[in-house]
Amino acid sequence: MLAKKLRAKIGEDKKLLIHVPDIPPGEVEVIILRKEEGRITRNKILSKVPRHRAGKILKSLRREDIYTSAR
């Protein structure tokens, strides 16, 4: 198996164009590697938190009120 490492840029149109004159024509397998961005924004973190609507809270959420055996 022949391996070749190239650097390229994907354009705004989401197309990748590479020219490899030293590889013969035929079917190839392309693997795309991209460095992950090191900083996670607050919005990305909040988008991963599940959202549930449980309705209105009618009384306090003290442990004693939630668990009857805690009294």
PDB file of N, CA, C and O in Angstrom:
ATOM      1  N   MET A   1       0.849  -1.174   0.000  1.00  0.00           N
ATOM      2  CA  MET A   1       0.000   0.000   0.000  1.00  0.00           C
ATOM      3  C   MET A   1       0.892   1.233   0.000  1.00  0.00           C
ATOM      4  O   MET A   1       1.837   1.326   0.756  1.00  0.00           O
ATOM      5  N   LEU A   2       0.568   2.166  -0.845  1.00  0.00           N
ATOM      6  CA  LEU A   2       1.292   3.421  -0.955  1.00  0.00           C
ATOM      7  C   LEU A   2       0.601   4.462  -0.088  1.00  0.00           C
ATOM      8  O   LEU A   2      -0.618   4.569  -0.092  1.00  0.00           O
ATOM      9  N   ALA A   3       1.362   5.213   0.676  1.00  0.00           N
ATOM     10  CA  ALA A   3       0.796   6.288   1.498  1.00  0.00           C
ATOM     11  C   ALA A   3       1.451   7.598   1.083  1.00  0.00           C
ATOM     12  O   ALA A   3       2.650   7.656   0.844  1.00  0.00           O
ATOM     13  N   LYS A   4       0.660   8.630   1.010  1.00  0.00           N
ATOM     14  CA  LYS A   4       1.162   9.949   0.617  1.00  0.00           C
ATOM     15  C   LYS A   4       0.508  10.974   1.516  1.00  0.00           C
ATOM     16  O   LYS A   4      -0.701  10.959   1.712  1.00  0.00           O
ATOM     17  N   LYS A   5       1.316  11.850   2.088  1.00  0.00           N
ATOM     18  CA  LYS A   5       0.796  12.900   2.965  1.00  0.00           C
ATOM     19  C   LYS A   5       0.831  14.219   2.219  1.00  0.00           C
ATOM     20  O   LYS A   5       1.870  14.643   1.729  1.00  0.00           O
ATOM     21  N   LEU A   6      -0.319  14.853   2.136  1.00  0.00           N
ATOM     22  CA  LEU A   6      -0.457  16.145   1.456  1.00  0.00           C
ATOM     23  C   LEU A   6      -1.157  17.121   2.381  1.00  0.00           C
ATOM     24  O   LEU A   6      -1.911  16.726   3.266  1.00  0.00           O
ATOM     25  N   ARG A   7      -0.955  18.372   2.147  1.00  0.00           N
ATOM     26  CA  ARG A   7      -1.706  19.409   2.854  1.00  0.00           C
ATOM     27  C   ARG A   7      -2.582  20.107   1.825  1.00  0.00           C
ATOM     28  O   ARG A   7      -2.136  20.424   0.721  1.00  0.00           O
ATOM     29  N   ALA A   8      -3.825  20.328   2.181  1.00  0.00           N
ATOM     30  CA  ALA A   8      -4.759  20.991   1.280  1.00  0.00           C
ATOM     31  C   ALA A   8      -5.748  21.790   2.110  1.00  0.00           C
ATOM     32  O   ALA A   8      -5.784  21.681   3.333  1.00  0.00           O
ATOM     33  N   LYS A   9      -6.529  22.609   1.445  1.00  0.00           N
ATOM     34  CA  LYS A   9      -7.530  23.430   2.118  1.00  0.00           C
ATOM     35  C   LYS A   9      -8.875  23.191   1.464  1.00  0.00           C
ATOM     36  O   LYS A   9      -8.984  23.177   0.239  1.00  0.00           O
ATOM     37  N   ILE A  10      -9.883  22.986   2.294  1.00  0.00           N
ATOM     38  CA  ILE A  10     -11.245  22.835   1.797  1.00  0.00           C
ATOM     39  C   ILE A  10     -11.837  24.238   1.664  1.00  0.00           C
ATOM     40  O   ILE A  10     -11.823  25.015   2.618  1.00  0.00           O
ATOM     41  N   GLY A  11     -12.341  24.546   0.502  1.00  0.00           N
ATOM     42  CA  GLY A  11     -12.863  25.877   0.236  1.00  0.00           C
ATOM     43  C   GLY A  11     -14.247  26.088   0.826  1.00  0.00           C
ATOM     44  O   GLY A  11     -14.853  25.195   1.403  1.00  0.00           O
ATOM     45  N   GLU A  12     -14.750  27.301   0.674  1.00  0.00           N
ATOM     46  CA  GLU A  12     -16.081  27.653   1.170  1.00  0.00           C
ATOM     47  C   GLU A  12     -17.167  26.815   0.482  1.00  0.00           C
ATOM     48  O   GLU A  12     -18.220  26.599   1.054  1.00  0.00           O
ATOM     49  N   ASP A  13     -16.877  26.351  -0.722  1.00  0.00           N
ATOM     50  CA  ASP A  13     -17.851  25.518  -1.433  1.00  0.00           C
ATOM     51  C   ASP A  13     -17.771  24.051  -1.005  1.00  0.00           C
ATOM     52  O   ASP A  13     -18.430  23.196  -1.574  1.00  0.00           O
ATOM     53  N   LYS A  14     -16.957  23.763   0.025  1.00  0.00           N
ATOM     54  CA  LYS A  14     -16.797  22.418   0.605  1.00  0.00           C
ATOM     55  C   LYS A  14     -16.186  21.421  -0.380  1.00  0.00           C
ATOM     56  O   LYS A  14     -16.422  20.234  -0.298  1.00  0.00           O
ATOM     57  N   LYS A  15     -15.367  21.898  -1.303  1.00  0.00           N
ATOM     58  CA  LYS A  15     -14.710  21.019  -2.262  1.00  0.00           C
ATOM     59  C   LYS A  15     -13.216  20.971  -1.967  1.00  0.00           C
ATOM     60  O   LYS A  15     -12.618  21.945  -1.548  1.00  0.00           O
ATOM     61  N   LEU A  16     -12.639  19.818  -2.229  1.00  0.00           N
ATOM     62  CA  LEU A  16     -11.212  19.596  -2.040  1.00  0.00           C
ATOM     63  C   LEU A  16     -10.621  19.215  -3.388  1.00  0.00           C
ATOM     64  O   LEU A  16     -11.081  18.277  -4.034  1.00  0.00           O
ATOM     65  N   LEU A  17      -9.616  19.948  -3.822  1.00  0.00           N
ATOM     66  CA  LEU A  17      -8.987  19.679  -5.110  1.00  0.00           C
ATOM     67  C   LEU A  17      -7.508  19.410  -4.860  1.00  0.00           C
ATOM     68  O   LEU A  17      -6.803  20.256  -4.314  1.00  0.00           O
ATOM     69  N   ILE A  18      -7.057  18.216  -5.238  1.00  0.00           N
ATOM     70  CA  ILE A  18      -5.645  17.882  -5.085  1.00  0.00           C
ATOM     71  C   ILE A  18      -5.105  17.346  -6.406  1.00  0.00           C
ATOM     72  O   ILE A  18      -5.815  16.676  -7.159  1.00  0.00           O
ATOM     73  N   HIS A  19      -3.851  17.647  -6.645  1.00  0.00           N
ATOM     74  CA  HIS A  19      -3.188  17.193  -7.864  1.00  0.00           C
ATOM     75  C   HIS A  19      -2.046  16.276  -7.436  1.00  0.00           C
ATOM     76  O   HIS A  19      -1.135  16.695  -6.728  1.00  0.00           O
ATOM     77  N   VAL A  20      -2.110  15.014  -7.853  1.00  0.00           N
ATOM     78  CA  VAL A  20      -1.070  14.041  -7.507  1.00  0.00           C
ATOM     79  C   VAL A  20      -0.537  13.410  -8.798  1.00  0.00           C
ATOM     80  O   VAL A  20      -1.007  12.357  -9.227  1.00  0.00           O
ATOM     81  N   PRO A  21       0.451  14.028  -9.411  1.00  0.00           N
ATOM     82  CA  PRO A  21       0.942  13.541 -10.701  1.00  0.00           C
ATOM     83  C   PRO A  21       1.741  12.239 -10.609  1.00  0.00           C
ATOM     84  O   PRO A  21       1.885  11.531 -11.597  1.00  0.00           O
ATOM     85  N   ASP A  22       2.238  11.883  -9.428  1.00  0.00           N
ATOM     86  CA  ASP A  22       3.089  10.704  -9.317  1.00  0.00           C
ATOM     87  C   ASP A  22       2.338   9.446  -8.876  1.00  0.00           C
ATOM     88  O   ASP A  22       2.946   8.414  -8.634  1.00  0.00           O
ATOM     89  N   ILE A  23       1.012   9.484  -8.791  1.00  0.00           N
ATOM     90  CA  ILE A  23       0.207   8.315  -8.435  1.00  0.00           C
ATOM     91  C   ILE A  23      -0.565   7.875  -9.678  1.00  0.00           C
ATOM     92  O   ILE A  23      -1.217   8.696 -10.330  1.00  0.00           O
ATOM     93  N   PRO A  24      -0.519   6.585 -10.007  1.00  0.00           N
ATOM     94  CA  PRO A  24      -1.213   6.118 -11.208  1.00  0.00           C
ATOM     95  C   PRO A  24      -2.730   6.196 -11.036  1.00  0.00           C
ATOM     96  O   PRO A  24      -3.237   6.155  -9.922  1.00  0.00           O
ATOM     97  N   PRO A  25      -3.455   6.300 -12.158  1.00  0.00           N
ATOM     98  CA  PRO A  25      -4.911   6.373 -12.084  1.00  0.00           C
ATOM     99  C   PRO A  25      -5.498   5.082 -11.519  1.00  0.00           C
ATOM    100  O   PRO A  25      -4.920   4.012 -11.629  1.00  0.00           O
ATOM    101  N   GLY A  26      -6.642   5.198 -10.882  1.00  0.00           N
ATOM    102  CA  GLY A  26      -7.327   4.057 -10.297  1.00  0.00           C
ATOM    103  C   GLY A  26      -8.038   4.464  -9.021  1.00  0.00           C
ATOM    104  O   GLY A  26      -8.013   5.620  -8.616  1.00  0.00           O
ATOM    105  N   GLU A  27      -8.646   3.501  -8.406  1.00  0.00           N
ATOM    106  CA  GLU A  27      -9.413   3.760  -7.183  1.00  0.00           C
ATOM    107  C   GLU A  27      -8.467   3.993  -6.012  1.00  0.00           C
ATOM    108  O   GLU A  27      -7.475   3.287  -5.853  1.00  0.00           O
ATOM    109  N   VAL A  28      -8.772   4.989  -5.205  1.00  0.00           N
ATOM    110  CA  VAL A  28      -7.970   5.312  -4.018  1.00  0.00           C
ATOM    111  C   VAL A  28      -8.894   5.495  -2.828  1.00  0.00           C
ATOM    112  O   VAL A  28     -10.098   5.673  -2.978  1.00  0.00           O
ATOM    113  N   GLU A  29      -8.304   5.460  -1.665  1.00  0.00           N
ATOM    114  CA  GLU A  29      -9.034   5.722  -0.429  1.00  0.00           C
ATOM    115  C   GLU A  29      -8.473   7.008   0.159  1.00  0.00           C
ATOM    116  O   GLU A  29      -7.264   7.154   0.284  1.00  0.00           O
ATOM    117  N   VAL A  30      -9.341   7.917   0.519  1.00  0.00           N
ATOM    118  CA  VAL A  30      -8.921   9.213   1.053  1.00  0.00           C
ATOM    119  C   VAL A  30      -9.306   9.283   2.520  1.00  0.00           C
ATOM    120  O   VAL A  30     -10.444   8.993   2.885  1.00  0.00           O
ATOM    121  N   ILE A  31      -8.354   9.654   3.362  1.00  0.00           N
ATOM    122  CA  ILE A  31      -8.598   9.840   4.792  1.00  0.00           C
ATOM    123  C   ILE A  31      -8.341  11.310   5.102  1.00  0.00           C
ATOM    124  O   ILE A  31      -7.277  11.825   4.789  1.00  0.00           O
ATOM    125  N   ILE A  32      -9.307  11.960   5.717  1.00  0.00           N
ATOM    126  CA  ILE A  32      -9.176  13.374   6.053  1.00  0.00           C
ATOM    127  C   ILE A  32      -8.960  13.488   7.555  1.00  0.00           C
ATOM    128  O   ILE A  32      -9.756  12.993   8.347  1.00  0.00           O
ATOM    129  N   LEU A  33      -7.867  14.133   7.948  1.00  0.00           N
ATOM    130  CA  LEU A  33      -7.559  14.389   9.348  1.00  0.00           C
ATOM    131  C   LEU A  33      -7.588  15.890   9.578  1.00  0.00           C
ATOM    132  O   LEU A  33      -7.048  16.650   8.789  1.00  0.00           O
ATOM    133  N   ARG A  34      -8.186  16.288  10.677  1.00  0.00           N
ATOM    134  CA  ARG A  34      -8.260  17.710  10.996  1.00  0.00           C
ATOM    135  C   ARG A  34      -8.012  17.896  12.476  1.00  0.00           C
ATOM    136  O   ARG A  34      -8.546  17.155  13.303  1.00  0.00           O
ATOM    137  N   LYS A  35      -7.197  18.868  12.814  1.00  0.00           N
ATOM    138  CA  LYS A  35      -6.964  19.174  14.218  1.00  0.00           C
ATOM    139  C   LYS A  35      -8.235  19.741  14.822  1.00  0.00           C
ATOM    140  O   LYS A  35      -8.920  20.551  14.207  1.00  0.00           O
ATOM    141  N   GLU A  36      -8.533  19.277  16.026  1.00  0.00           N
ATOM    142  CA  GLU A  36      -9.699  19.820  16.712  1.00  0.00           C
ATOM    143  C   GLU A  36      -9.328  21.150  17.337  1.00  0.00           C
ATOM    144  O   GLU A  36      -8.203  21.344  17.765  1.00  0.00           O
ATOM    145  N   GLU A  37     -10.297  22.013  17.404  1.00  0.00           N
ATOM    146  CA  GLU A  37     -10.062  23.303  18.019  1.00  0.00           C
ATOM    147  C   GLU A  37      -9.927  23.103  19.519  1.00  0.00           C
ATOM    148  O   GLU A  37     -10.701  22.384  20.140  1.00  0.00           O
ATOM    149  N   GLY A  38      -8.926  23.718  20.106  1.00  0.00           N
ATOM    150  CA  GLY A  38      -8.623  23.505  21.511  1.00  0.00           C
ATOM    151  C   GLY A  38      -9.606  24.145  22.473  1.00  0.00           C
ATOM    152  O   GLY A  38      -9.735  23.726  23.607  1.00  0.00           O
ATOM    153  N   ARG A  39     -10.313  25.144  22.047  1.00  0.00           N
ATOM    154  CA  ARG A  39     -11.198  25.874  22.943  1.00  0.00           C
ATOM    155  C   ARG A  39     -12.650  25.520  22.684  1.00  0.00           C
ATOM    156  O   ARG A  39     -13.109  25.527  21.548  1.00  0.00           O
ATOM    157  N   ILE A  40     -13.364  25.190  23.726  1.00  0.00           N
ATOM    158  CA  ILE A  40     -14.790  24.893  23.600  1.00  0.00           C
ATOM    159  C   ILE A  40     -15.566  26.103  24.110  1.00  0.00           C
ATOM    160  O   ILE A  40     -15.336  26.572  25.221  1.00  0.00           O
ATOM    161  N   THR A  41     -16.486  26.566  23.316  1.00  0.00           N
ATOM    162  CA  THR A  41     -17.252  27.745  23.708  1.00  0.00           C
ATOM    163  C   THR A  41     -18.385  27.360  24.661  1.00  0.00           C
ATOM    164  O   THR A  41     -18.783  26.206  24.744  1.00  0.00           O
ATOM    165  N   ARG A  42     -18.868  28.338  25.361  1.00  0.00           N
ATOM    166  CA  ARG A  42     -19.962  28.121  26.313  1.00  0.00           C
ATOM    167  C   ARG A  42     -21.211  27.608  25.604  1.00  0.00           C
ATOM    168  O   ARG A  42     -21.914  26.735  26.099  1.00  0.00           O
ATOM    169  N   ASN A  43     -21.472  28.120  24.417  1.00  0.00           N
ATOM    170  CA  ASN A  43     -22.661  27.685  23.666  1.00  0.00           C
ATOM    171  C   ASN A  43     -22.566  26.222  23.246  1.00  0.00           C
ATOM    172  O   ASN A  43     -23.564  25.508  23.233  1.00  0.00           O
ATOM    173  N   LYS A  44     -21.353  25.747  22.910  1.00  0.00           N
ATOM    174  CA  LYS A  44     -21.188  24.338  22.549  1.00  0.00           C
ATOM    175  C   LYS A  44     -21.442  23.445  23.754  1.00  0.00           C
ATOM    176  O   LYS A  44     -22.045  22.388  23.636  1.00  0.00           O
ATOM    177  N   ILE A  45     -20.966  23.862  24.909  1.00  0.00           N
ATOM    178  CA  ILE A  45     -21.184  23.079  26.127  1.00  0.00           C
ATOM    179  C   ILE A  45     -22.668  23.041  26.460  1.00  0.00           C
ATOM    180  O   ILE A  45     -23.233  21.982  26.748  1.00  0.00           O
ATOM    181  N   LEU A  46     -23.330  24.184  26.407  1.00  0.00           N
ATOM    182  CA  LEU A  46     -24.752  24.245  26.739  1.00  0.00           C
ATOM    183  C   LEU A  46     -25.610  23.492  25.737  1.00  0.00           C
ATOM    184  O   LEU A  46     -26.660  22.957  26.096  1.00  0.00           O
ATOM    185  N   SER A  47     -25.173  23.403  24.492  1.00  0.00           N
ATOM    186  CA  SER A  47     -25.962  22.668  23.496  1.00  0.00           C
ATOM    187  C   SER A  47     -25.933  21.163  23.748  1.00  0.00           C
ATOM    188  O   SER A  47     -26.804  20.442  23.285  1.00  0.00           O
ATOM    189  N   LYS A  48     -24.944  20.663  24.492  1.00  0.00           N
ATOM    190  CA  LYS A  48     -24.857  19.235  24.788  1.00  0.00           C
ATOM    191  C   LYS A  48     -25.610  18.844  26.050  1.00  0.00           C
ATOM    192  O   LYS A  48     -25.815  17.671  26.309  1.00  0.00           O
ATOM    193  N   VAL A  49     -26.046  19.821  26.848  1.00  0.00           N
ATOM    194  CA  VAL A  49     -26.778  19.532  28.076  1.00  0.00           C
ATOM    195  C   VAL A  49     -28.225  19.199  27.710  1.00  0.00           C
ATOM    196  O   VAL A  49     -28.878  19.963  26.997  1.00  0.00           O
ATOM    197  N   PRO A  50     -28.741  18.068  28.156  1.00  0.00           N
ATOM    198  CA  PRO A  50     -30.126  17.718  27.812  1.00  0.00           C
ATOM    199  C   PRO A  50     -31.115  18.680  28.456  1.00  0.00           C
ATOM    200  O   PRO A  50     -30.897  19.149  29.576  1.00  0.00           O
ATOM    201  N   ARG A  51     -32.167  18.967  27.743  1.00  0.00           N
ATOM    202  CA  ARG A  51     -33.192  19.884  28.246  1.00  0.00           C
ATOM    203  C   ARG A  51     -34.473  19.109  28.489  1.00  0.00           C
ATOM    204  O   ARG A  51     -34.957  18.396  27.617  1.00  0.00           O
ATOM    205  N   HIS A  52     -34.988  19.255  29.692  1.00  0.00           N
ATOM    206  CA  HIS A  52     -36.236  18.590  30.057  1.00  0.00           C
ATOM    207  C   HIS A  52     -37.156  19.614  30.694  1.00  0.00           C
ATOM    208  O   HIS A  52     -36.725  20.443  31.478  1.00  0.00           O
ATOM    209  N   ARG A  53     -38.403  19.527  30.366  1.00  0.00           N
ATOM    210  CA  ARG A  53     -39.379  20.416  30.986  1.00  0.00           C
ATOM    211  C   ARG A  53     -40.218  19.562  31.928  1.00  0.00           C
ATOM    212  O   ARG A  53     -40.954  18.690  31.492  1.00  0.00           O
ATOM    213  N   ALA A  54     -40.080  19.817  33.216  1.00  0.00           N
ATOM    214  CA  ALA A  54     -40.773  19.001  34.212  1.00  0.00           C
ATOM    215  C   ALA A  54     -42.016  19.694  34.750  1.00  0.00           C
ATOM    216  O   ALA A  54     -42.698  19.143  35.598  1.00  0.00           O
ATOM    217  N   GLY A  55     -42.303  20.864  34.289  1.00  0.00           N
ATOM    218  CA  GLY A  55     -43.472  21.583  34.782  1.00  0.00           C
ATOM    219  C   GLY A  55     -43.095  22.533  35.906  1.00  0.00           C
ATOM    220  O   GLY A  55     -41.939  22.763  36.205  1.00  0.00           O
ATOM    221  N   LYS A  56     -44.113  23.095  36.556  1.00  0.00           N
ATOM    222  CA  LYS A  56     -43.872  24.050  37.633  1.00  0.00           C
ATOM    223  C   LYS A  56     -43.491  23.326  38.920  1.00  0.00           C
ATOM    224  O   LYS A  56     -43.986  22.242  39.203  1.00  0.00           O
ATOM    225  N   ILE A  57     -42.612  23.937  39.674  1.00  0.00           N
ATOM    226  CA  ILE A  57     -42.230  23.406  40.979  1.00  0.00           C
ATOM    227  C   ILE A  57     -43.172  24.039  41.998  1.00  0.00           C
ATOM    228  O   ILE A  57     -43.211  25.258  42.154  1.00  0.00           O
ATOM    229  N   LEU A  58     -43.952  23.202  42.675  1.00  0.00           N
ATOM    230  CA  LEU A  58     -44.997  23.714  43.550  1.00  0.00           C
ATOM    231  C   LEU A  58     -44.533  23.952  44.979  1.00  0.00           C
ATOM    232  O   LEU A  58     -45.185  24.674  45.722  1.00  0.00           O
ATOM    233  N   LYS A  59     -43.445  23.314  45.406  1.00  0.00           N
ATOM    234  CA  LYS A  59     -42.928  23.587  46.740  1.00  0.00           C
ATOM    235  C   LYS A  59     -41.422  23.443  46.725  1.00  0.00           C
ATOM    236  O   LYS A  59     -40.824  23.212  45.685  1.00  0.00           O
ATOM    237  N   SER A  60     -40.801  23.537  47.889  1.00  0.00           N
ATOM    238  CA  SER A  60     -39.347  23.551  47.958  1.00  0.00           C
ATOM    239  C   SER A  60     -38.747  22.218  47.515  1.00  0.00           C
ATOM    240  O   SER A  60     -39.414  21.189  47.503  1.00  0.00           O
ATOM    241  N   LEU A  61     -37.472  22.255  47.161  1.00  0.00           N
ATOM    242  CA  LEU A  61     -36.772  21.057  46.734  1.00  0.00           C
ATOM    243  C   LEU A  61     -35.759  20.607  47.786  1.00  0.00           C
ATOM    244  O   LEU A  61     -34.696  20.121  47.464  1.00  0.00           O
ATOM    245  N   ARG A  62     -36.118  20.754  49.045  1.00  0.00           N
ATOM    246  CA  ARG A  62     -35.241  20.273  50.103  1.00  0.00           C
ATOM    247  C   ARG A  62     -35.235  18.756  50.095  1.00  0.00           C
ATOM    248  O   ARG A  62     -36.206  18.117  49.709  1.00  0.00           O
ATOM    249  N   ARG A  63     -34.149  18.182  50.538  1.00  0.00           N
ATOM    250  CA  ARG A  63     -34.028  16.728  50.552  1.00  0.00           C
ATOM    251  C   ARG A  63     -35.127  16.103  51.400  1.00  0.00           C
ATOM    252  O   ARG A  63     -35.687  15.065  51.063  1.00  0.00           O
ATOM    253  N   GLU A  64     -35.472  16.744  52.485  1.00  0.00           N
ATOM    254  CA  GLU A  64     -36.507  16.218  53.381  1.00  0.00           C
ATOM    255  C   GLU A  64     -37.869  16.183  52.698  1.00  0.00           C
ATOM    256  O   GLU A  64     -38.705  15.321  52.981  1.00  0.00           O
ATOM    257  N   ASP A  65     -38.110  17.127  51.775  1.00  0.00           N
ATOM    258  CA  ASP A  65     -39.392  17.150  51.075  1.00  0.00           C
ATOM    259  C   ASP A  65     -39.437  16.121  49.957  1.00  0.00           C
ATOM    260  O   ASP A  65     -40.509  15.616  49.618  1.00  0.00           O
ATOM    261  N   ILE A  66     -38.286  15.822  49.376  1.00  0.00           N
ATOM    262  CA  ILE A  66     -38.251  14.873  48.243  1.00  0.00           C
ATOM    263  C   ILE A  66     -38.290  13.437  48.737  1.00  0.00           C
ATOM    264  O   ILE A  66     -39.048  12.616  48.231  1.00  0.00           O
ATOM    265  N   TYR A  67     -37.481  13.118  49.755  1.00  0.00           N
ATOM    266  CA  TYR A  67     -37.411  11.748  50.252  1.00  0.00           C
ATOM    267  C   TYR A  67     -38.112  11.681  51.601  1.00  0.00           C
ATOM    268  O   TYR A  67     -37.670  12.263  52.580  1.00  0.00           O
ATOM    269  N   THR A  68     -39.198  10.959  51.676  1.00  0.00           N
ATOM    270  CA  THR A  68     -39.949  10.866  52.931  1.00  0.00           C
ATOM    271  C   THR A  68     -39.181  10.102  53.983  1.00  0.00           C
ATOM    272  O   THR A  68     -39.339  10.336  55.155  1.00  0.00           O
ATOM    273  N   SER A  69     -38.291   9.185  53.575  1.00  0.00           N
ATOM    274  CA  SER A  69     -37.520   8.409  54.545  1.00  0.00           C
ATOM    275  C   SER A  69     -36.372   9.201  55.149  1.00  0.00           C
ATOM    276  O   SER A  69     -35.734   8.746  56.084  1.00  0.00           O
ATOM    277  N   ALA A  70     -36.120  10.410  54.670  1.00  0.00           N
ATOM    278  CA  ALA A  70     -35.019  11.215  55.182  1.00  0.00           C
ATOM    279  C   ALA A  70     -35.396  11.961  56.461  1.00  0.00           C
ATOM    280  O   ALA A  70     -34.574  12.597  57.077  1.00  0.00           O
ATOM    281  N   ARG A  71     -36.650  11.920  56.862  1.00  0.00           N
ATOM    282  CA  ARG A  71     -37.088  12.661  58.054  1.00  0.00           C
ATOM    283  C   ARG A  71     -36.732  11.978  59.310  1.00  0.00           C
ATOM    284  O   ARG A  71     -36.590  10.933  59.615  1.00  0.00           O
TER     285      ARG A  71
END
